[in-house]
CSV table of N, CA and C in Angstrom, one decimal:
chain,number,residue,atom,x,y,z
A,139,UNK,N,68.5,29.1,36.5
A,139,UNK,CA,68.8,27.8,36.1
A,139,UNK,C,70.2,27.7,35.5
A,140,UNK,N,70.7,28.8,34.7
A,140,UNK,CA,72.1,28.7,33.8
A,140,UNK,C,73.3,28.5,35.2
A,141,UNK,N,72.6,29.5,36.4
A,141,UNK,CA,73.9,29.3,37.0
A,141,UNK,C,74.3,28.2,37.7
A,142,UNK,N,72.6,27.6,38.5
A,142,UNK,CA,72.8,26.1,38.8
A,142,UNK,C,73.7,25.1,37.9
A,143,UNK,N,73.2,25.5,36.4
A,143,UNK,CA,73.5,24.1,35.9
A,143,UNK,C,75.5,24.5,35.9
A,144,UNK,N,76.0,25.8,35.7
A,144,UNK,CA,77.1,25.9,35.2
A,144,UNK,C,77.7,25.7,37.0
A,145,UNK,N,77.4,26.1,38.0
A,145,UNK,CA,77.9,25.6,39.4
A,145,UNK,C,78.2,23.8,39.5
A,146,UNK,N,77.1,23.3,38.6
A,146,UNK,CA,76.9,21.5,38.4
A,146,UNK,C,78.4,21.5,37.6
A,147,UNK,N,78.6,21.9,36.3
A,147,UNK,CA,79.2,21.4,35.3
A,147,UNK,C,80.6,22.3,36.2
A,148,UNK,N,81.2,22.9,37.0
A,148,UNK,CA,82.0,23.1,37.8
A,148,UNK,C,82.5,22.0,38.3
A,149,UNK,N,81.5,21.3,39.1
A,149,UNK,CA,81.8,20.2,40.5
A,149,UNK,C,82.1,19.1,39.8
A,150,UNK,N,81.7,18.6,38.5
A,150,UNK,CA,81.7,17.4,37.4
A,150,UNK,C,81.4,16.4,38.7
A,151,UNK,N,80.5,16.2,39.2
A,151,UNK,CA,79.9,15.5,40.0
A,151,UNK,C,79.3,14.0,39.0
A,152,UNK,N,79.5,12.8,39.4
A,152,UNK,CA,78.7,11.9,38.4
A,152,UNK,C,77.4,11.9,38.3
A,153,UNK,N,76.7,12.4,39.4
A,153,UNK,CA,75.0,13.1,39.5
A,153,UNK,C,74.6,14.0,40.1
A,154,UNK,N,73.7,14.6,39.5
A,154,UNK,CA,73.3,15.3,40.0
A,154,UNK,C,71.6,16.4,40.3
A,155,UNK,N,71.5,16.5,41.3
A,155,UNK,CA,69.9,16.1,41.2
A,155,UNK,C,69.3,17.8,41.7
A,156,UNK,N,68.5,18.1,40.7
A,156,UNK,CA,67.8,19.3,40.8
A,156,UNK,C,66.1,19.4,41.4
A,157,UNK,N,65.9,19.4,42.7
A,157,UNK,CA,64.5,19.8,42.9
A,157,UNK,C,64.0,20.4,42.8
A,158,UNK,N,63.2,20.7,41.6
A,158,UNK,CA,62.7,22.2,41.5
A,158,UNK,C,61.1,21.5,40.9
A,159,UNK,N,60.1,22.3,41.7
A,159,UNK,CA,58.7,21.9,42.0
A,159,UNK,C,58.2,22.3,40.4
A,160,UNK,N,58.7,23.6,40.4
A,160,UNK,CA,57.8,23.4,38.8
A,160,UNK,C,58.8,23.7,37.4
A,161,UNK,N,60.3,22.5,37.5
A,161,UNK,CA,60.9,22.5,36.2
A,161,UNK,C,60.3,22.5,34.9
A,162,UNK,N,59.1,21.6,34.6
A,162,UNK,CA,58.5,21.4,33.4
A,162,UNK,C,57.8,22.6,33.1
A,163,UNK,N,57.0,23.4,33.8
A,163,UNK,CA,56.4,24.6,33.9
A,163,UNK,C,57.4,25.8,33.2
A,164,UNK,N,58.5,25.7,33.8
A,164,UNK,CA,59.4,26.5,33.3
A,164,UNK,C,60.2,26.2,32.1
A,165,UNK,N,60.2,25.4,31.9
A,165,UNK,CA,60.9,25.2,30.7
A,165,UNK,C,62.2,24.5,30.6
A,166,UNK,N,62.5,24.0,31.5
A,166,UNK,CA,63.9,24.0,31.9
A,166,UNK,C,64.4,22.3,31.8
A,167,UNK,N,63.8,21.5,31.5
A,167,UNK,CA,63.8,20.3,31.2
A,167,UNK,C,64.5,20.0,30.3
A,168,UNK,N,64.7,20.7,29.2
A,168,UNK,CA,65.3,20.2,27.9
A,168,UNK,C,66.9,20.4,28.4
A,169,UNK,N,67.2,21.1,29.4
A,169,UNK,CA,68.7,21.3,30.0
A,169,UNK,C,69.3,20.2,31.0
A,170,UNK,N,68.5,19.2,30.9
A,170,UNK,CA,68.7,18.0,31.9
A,170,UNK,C,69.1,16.7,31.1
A,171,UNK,N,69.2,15.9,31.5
A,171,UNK,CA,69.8,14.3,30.7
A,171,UNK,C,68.7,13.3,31.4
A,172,UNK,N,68.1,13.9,32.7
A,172,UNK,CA,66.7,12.9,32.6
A,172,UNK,C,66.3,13.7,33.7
A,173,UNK,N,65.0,13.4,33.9
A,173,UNK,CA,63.9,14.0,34.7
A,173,UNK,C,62.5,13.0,35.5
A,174,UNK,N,63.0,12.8,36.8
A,174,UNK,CA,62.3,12.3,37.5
A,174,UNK,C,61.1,12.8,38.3
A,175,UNK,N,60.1,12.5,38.1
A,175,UNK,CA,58.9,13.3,38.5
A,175,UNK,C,57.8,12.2,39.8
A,176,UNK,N,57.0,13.3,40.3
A,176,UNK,CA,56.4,12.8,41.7
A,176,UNK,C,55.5,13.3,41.6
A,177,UNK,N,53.9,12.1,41.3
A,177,UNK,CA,52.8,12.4,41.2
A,177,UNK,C,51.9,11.9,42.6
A,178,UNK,N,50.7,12.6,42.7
A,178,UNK,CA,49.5,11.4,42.9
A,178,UNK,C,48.3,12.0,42.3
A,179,UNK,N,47.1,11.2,42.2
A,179,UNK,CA,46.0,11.4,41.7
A,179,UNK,C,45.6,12.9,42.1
A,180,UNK,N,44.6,13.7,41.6
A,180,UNK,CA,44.5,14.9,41.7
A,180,UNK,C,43.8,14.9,42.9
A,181,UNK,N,42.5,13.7,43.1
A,181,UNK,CA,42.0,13.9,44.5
A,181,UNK,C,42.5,14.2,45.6
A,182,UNK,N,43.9,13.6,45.5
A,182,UNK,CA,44.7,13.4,46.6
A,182,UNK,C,45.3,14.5,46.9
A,183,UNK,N,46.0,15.1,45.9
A,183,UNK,CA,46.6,16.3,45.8
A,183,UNK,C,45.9,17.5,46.8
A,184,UNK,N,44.8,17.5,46.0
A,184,UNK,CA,43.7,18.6,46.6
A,184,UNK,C,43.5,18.5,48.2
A,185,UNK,N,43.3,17.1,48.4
A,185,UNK,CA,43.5,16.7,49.7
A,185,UNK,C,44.3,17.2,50.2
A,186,UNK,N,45.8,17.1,50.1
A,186,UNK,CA,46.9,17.2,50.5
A,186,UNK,C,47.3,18.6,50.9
A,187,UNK,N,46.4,19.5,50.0
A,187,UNK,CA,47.3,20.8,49.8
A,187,UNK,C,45.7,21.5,50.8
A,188,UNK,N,44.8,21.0,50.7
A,188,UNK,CA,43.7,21.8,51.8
A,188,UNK,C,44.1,21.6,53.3
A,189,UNK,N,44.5,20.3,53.4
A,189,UNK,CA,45.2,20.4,54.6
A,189,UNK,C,46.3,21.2,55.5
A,190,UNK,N,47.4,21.4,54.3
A,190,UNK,CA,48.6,21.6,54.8
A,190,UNK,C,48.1,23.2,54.5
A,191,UNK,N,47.7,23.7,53.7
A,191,UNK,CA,47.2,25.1,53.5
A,191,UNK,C,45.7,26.0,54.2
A,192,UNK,N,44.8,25.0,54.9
A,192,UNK,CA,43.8,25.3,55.6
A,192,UNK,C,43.0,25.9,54.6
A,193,UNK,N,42.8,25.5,52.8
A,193,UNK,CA,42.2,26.7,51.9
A,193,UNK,C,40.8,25.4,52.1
A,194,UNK,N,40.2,26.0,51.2
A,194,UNK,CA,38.7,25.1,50.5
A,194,UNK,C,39.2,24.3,49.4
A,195,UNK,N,38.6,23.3,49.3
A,195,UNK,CA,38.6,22.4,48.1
A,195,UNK,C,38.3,23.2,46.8
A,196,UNK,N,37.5,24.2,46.3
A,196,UNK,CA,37.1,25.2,45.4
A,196,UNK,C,38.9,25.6,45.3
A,197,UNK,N,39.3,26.4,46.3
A,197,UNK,CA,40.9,27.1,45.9
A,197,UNK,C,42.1,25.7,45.6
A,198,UNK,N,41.7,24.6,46.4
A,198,UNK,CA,43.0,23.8,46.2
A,198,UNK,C,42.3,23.1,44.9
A,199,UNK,N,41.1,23.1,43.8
A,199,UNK,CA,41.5,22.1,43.1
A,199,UNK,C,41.7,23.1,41.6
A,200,UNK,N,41.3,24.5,41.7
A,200,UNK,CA,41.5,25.3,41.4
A,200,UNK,C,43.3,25.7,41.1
A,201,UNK,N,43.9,25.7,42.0
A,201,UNK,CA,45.5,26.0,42.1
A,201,UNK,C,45.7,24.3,41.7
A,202,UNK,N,45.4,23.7,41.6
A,202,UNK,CA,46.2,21.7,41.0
A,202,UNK,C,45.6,22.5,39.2
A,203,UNK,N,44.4,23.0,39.0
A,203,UNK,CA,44.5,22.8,37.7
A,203,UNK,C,45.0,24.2,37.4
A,204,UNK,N,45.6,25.1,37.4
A,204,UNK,CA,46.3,26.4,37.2
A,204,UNK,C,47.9,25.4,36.8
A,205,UNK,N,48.6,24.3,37.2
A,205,UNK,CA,49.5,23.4,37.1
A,205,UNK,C,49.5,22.6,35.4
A,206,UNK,N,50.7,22.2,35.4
A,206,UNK,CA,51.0,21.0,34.6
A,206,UNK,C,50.0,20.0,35.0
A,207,UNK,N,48.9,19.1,33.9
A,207,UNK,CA,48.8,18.1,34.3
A,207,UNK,C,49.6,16.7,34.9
A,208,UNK,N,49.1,16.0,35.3
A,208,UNK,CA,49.8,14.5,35.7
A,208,UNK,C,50.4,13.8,34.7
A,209,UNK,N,49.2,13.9,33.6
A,209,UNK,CA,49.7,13.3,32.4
A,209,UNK,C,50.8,13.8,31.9
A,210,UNK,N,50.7,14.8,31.7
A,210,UNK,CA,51.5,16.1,30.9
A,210,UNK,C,52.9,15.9,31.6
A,211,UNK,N,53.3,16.0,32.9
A,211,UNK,CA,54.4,16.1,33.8
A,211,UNK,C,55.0,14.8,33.4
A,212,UNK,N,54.2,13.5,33.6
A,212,UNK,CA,54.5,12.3,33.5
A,212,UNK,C,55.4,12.3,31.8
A,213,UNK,N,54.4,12.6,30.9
A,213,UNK,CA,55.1,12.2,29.6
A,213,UNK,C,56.1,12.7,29.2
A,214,UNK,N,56.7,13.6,29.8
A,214,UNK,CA,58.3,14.4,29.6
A,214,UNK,C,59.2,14.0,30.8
A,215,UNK,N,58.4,13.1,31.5
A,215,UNK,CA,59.5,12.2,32.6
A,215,UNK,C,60.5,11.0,31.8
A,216,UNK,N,61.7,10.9,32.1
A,216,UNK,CA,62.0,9.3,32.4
A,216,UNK,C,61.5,8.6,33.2
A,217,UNK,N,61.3,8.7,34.4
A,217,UNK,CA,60.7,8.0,35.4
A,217,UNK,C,59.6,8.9,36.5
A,218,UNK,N,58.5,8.3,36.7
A,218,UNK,CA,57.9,8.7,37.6
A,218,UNK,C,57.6,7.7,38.5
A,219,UNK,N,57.0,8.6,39.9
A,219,UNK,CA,56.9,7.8,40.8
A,219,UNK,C,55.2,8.8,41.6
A,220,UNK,N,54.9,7.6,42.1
A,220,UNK,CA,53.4,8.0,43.0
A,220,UNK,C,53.6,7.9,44.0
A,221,UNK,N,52.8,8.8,45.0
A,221,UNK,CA,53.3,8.7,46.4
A,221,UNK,C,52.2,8.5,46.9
A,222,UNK,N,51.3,8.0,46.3
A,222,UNK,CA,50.0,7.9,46.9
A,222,UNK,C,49.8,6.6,47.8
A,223,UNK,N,51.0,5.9,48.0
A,223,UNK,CA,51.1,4.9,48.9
A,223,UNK,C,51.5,5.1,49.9
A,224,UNK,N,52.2,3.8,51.0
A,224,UNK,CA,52.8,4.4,52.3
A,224,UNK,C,54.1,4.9,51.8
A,225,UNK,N,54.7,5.6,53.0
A,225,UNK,CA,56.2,6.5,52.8
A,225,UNK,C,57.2,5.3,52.2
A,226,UNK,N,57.0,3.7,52.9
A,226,UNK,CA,58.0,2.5,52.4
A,226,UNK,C,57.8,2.9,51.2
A,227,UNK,N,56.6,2.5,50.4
A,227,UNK,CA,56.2,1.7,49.3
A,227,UNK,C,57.1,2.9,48.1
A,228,UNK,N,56.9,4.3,47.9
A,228,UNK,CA,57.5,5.2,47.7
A,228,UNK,C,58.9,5.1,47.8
A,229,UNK,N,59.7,5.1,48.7
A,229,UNK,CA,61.1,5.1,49.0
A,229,UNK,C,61.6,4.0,48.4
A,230,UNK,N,60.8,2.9,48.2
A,230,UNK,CA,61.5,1.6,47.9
A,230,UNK,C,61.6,2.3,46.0
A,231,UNK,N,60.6,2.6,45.5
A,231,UNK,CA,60.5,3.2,44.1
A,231,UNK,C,61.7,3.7,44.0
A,232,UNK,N,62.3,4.7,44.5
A,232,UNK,CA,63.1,6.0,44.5
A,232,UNK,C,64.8,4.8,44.8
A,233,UNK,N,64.3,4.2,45.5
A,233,UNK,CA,65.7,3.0,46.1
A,233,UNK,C,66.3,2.7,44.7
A,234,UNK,N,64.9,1.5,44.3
A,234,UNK,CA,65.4,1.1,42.9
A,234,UNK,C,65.6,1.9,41.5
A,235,UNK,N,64.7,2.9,41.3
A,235,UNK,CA,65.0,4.0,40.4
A,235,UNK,C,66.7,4.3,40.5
A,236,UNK,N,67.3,4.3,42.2
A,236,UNK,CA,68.7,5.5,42.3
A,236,UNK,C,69.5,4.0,41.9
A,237,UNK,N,69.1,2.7,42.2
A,237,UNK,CA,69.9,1.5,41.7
A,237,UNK,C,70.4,1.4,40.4
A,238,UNK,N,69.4,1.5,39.8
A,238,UNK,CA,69.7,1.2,38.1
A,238,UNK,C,70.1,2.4,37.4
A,239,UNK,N,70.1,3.3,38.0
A,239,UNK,CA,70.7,4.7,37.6
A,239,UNK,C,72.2,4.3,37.4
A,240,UNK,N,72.5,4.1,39.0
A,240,UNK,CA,74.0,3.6,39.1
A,240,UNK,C,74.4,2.7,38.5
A,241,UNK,N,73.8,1.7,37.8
A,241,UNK,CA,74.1,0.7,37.6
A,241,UNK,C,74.8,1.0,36.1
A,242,UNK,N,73.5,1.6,35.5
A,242,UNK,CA,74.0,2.1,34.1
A,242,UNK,C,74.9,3.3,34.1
A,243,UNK,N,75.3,3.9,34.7
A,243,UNK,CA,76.4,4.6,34.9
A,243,UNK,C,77.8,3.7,34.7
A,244,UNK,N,77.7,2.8,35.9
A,244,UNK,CA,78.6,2.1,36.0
A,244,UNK,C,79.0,1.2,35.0
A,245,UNK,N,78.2,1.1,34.2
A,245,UNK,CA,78.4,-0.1,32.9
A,245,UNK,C,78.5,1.0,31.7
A,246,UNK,N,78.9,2.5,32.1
A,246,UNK,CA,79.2,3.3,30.9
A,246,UNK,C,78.0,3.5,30.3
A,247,UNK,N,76.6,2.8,30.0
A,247,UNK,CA,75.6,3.1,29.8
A,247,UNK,C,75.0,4.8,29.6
A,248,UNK,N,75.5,5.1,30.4
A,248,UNK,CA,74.9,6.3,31.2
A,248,UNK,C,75.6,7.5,30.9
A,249,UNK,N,76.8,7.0,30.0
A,249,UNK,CA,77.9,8.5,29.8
A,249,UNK,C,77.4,9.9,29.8
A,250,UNK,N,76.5,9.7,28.2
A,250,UNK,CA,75.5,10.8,28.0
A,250,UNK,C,74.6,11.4,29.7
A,251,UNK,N,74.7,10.9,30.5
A,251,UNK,CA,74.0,11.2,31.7
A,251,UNK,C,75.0,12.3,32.8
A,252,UNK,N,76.3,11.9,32.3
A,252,UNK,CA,77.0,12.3,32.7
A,252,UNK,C,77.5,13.9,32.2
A,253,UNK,N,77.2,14.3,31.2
A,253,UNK,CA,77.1,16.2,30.6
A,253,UNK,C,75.7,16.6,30.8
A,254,UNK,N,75.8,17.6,31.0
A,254,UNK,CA,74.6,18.8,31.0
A,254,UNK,C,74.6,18.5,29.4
A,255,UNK,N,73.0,18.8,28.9
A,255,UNK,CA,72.9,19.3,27.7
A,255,UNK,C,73.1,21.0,27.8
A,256,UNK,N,73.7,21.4,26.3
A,256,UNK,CA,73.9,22.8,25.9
A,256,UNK,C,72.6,23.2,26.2
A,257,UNK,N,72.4,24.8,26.0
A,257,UNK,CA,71.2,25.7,26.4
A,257,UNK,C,71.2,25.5,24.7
C-alpha cells in the first residue's frame, strides 16, 4: 500500500481511486481521505459467491462471515452503495456520488481530499 499510495502522491492526480476488496480488513483506510464501499445483504452475497464459485451455501456463508461485517465496512465508509439492485439503479449511485465529489473539489471544498494522509 506505501508504494501505491507514494506512485499516487507522484502523479498529484486530483483523484484518485484504489480498489482493493478487503482495504478495511487490512487496515489501510486510515491512509485515504475517503472511502467508498459496495454492499449487499448477506443473503445475497452468499448467493452470489455460490454461484460464481460452484461451493455450498454452508462454505459461502461461512467465508461472508470469516469478513468485515456490512455494518462494520459501512461505518468507516463515507459513502456506501448497494448493489442489490439492477446494474442502472447502482451506476446511477456511483454517477451521483463521482458528481458531488467533483463538485466539492471544484468549490475547493475538497482540498483536504486532494493529499494523502501521512502513515
Amino acid at each position: 500500500m506505501k508504494y501505491c499510495l507514494s506512485k499516487i502522491e507522484e502523479a498529484a492526480p486530483e483523484v484518485a481511486v484504489i480498489d482493493a476488496a478487503l482495504l478495511l480488513e487490512a487496515g489501510w483506510g486510515s491512509s485515504l481521505n475517503e472511502i467508498w464501499v459496495v454492499f449487499v445483504p448477506e443473503d445475497e452475497a452468499v448467493n452470489r459467491i455460490m454461484e460464481r464459485d460452484e461451493i455450498s451455501e454452508e462454505y459461502a456463508r461461512a467465508r461472508i462471515r470469516s469478513q468485515m461485517s456490512n455494518r462494520d465496512r459501512i461505518n468507516q465508509a463515507n459513502i456506501a452503495f448497494c448493489s442489490s439492485w439492477a446494474f442502472d439503479v447502482t451506476n446511477a449511485q456511483v454517477d451521483r456520488a463521482w458528481t458531488e465529489l467533483r463538485q466539492r473539489l471544484s468549490r475547493g471544498r475538497g482540498q483536504d481530499l486532494l493529499s494523502l494522509h501521512p502513515d
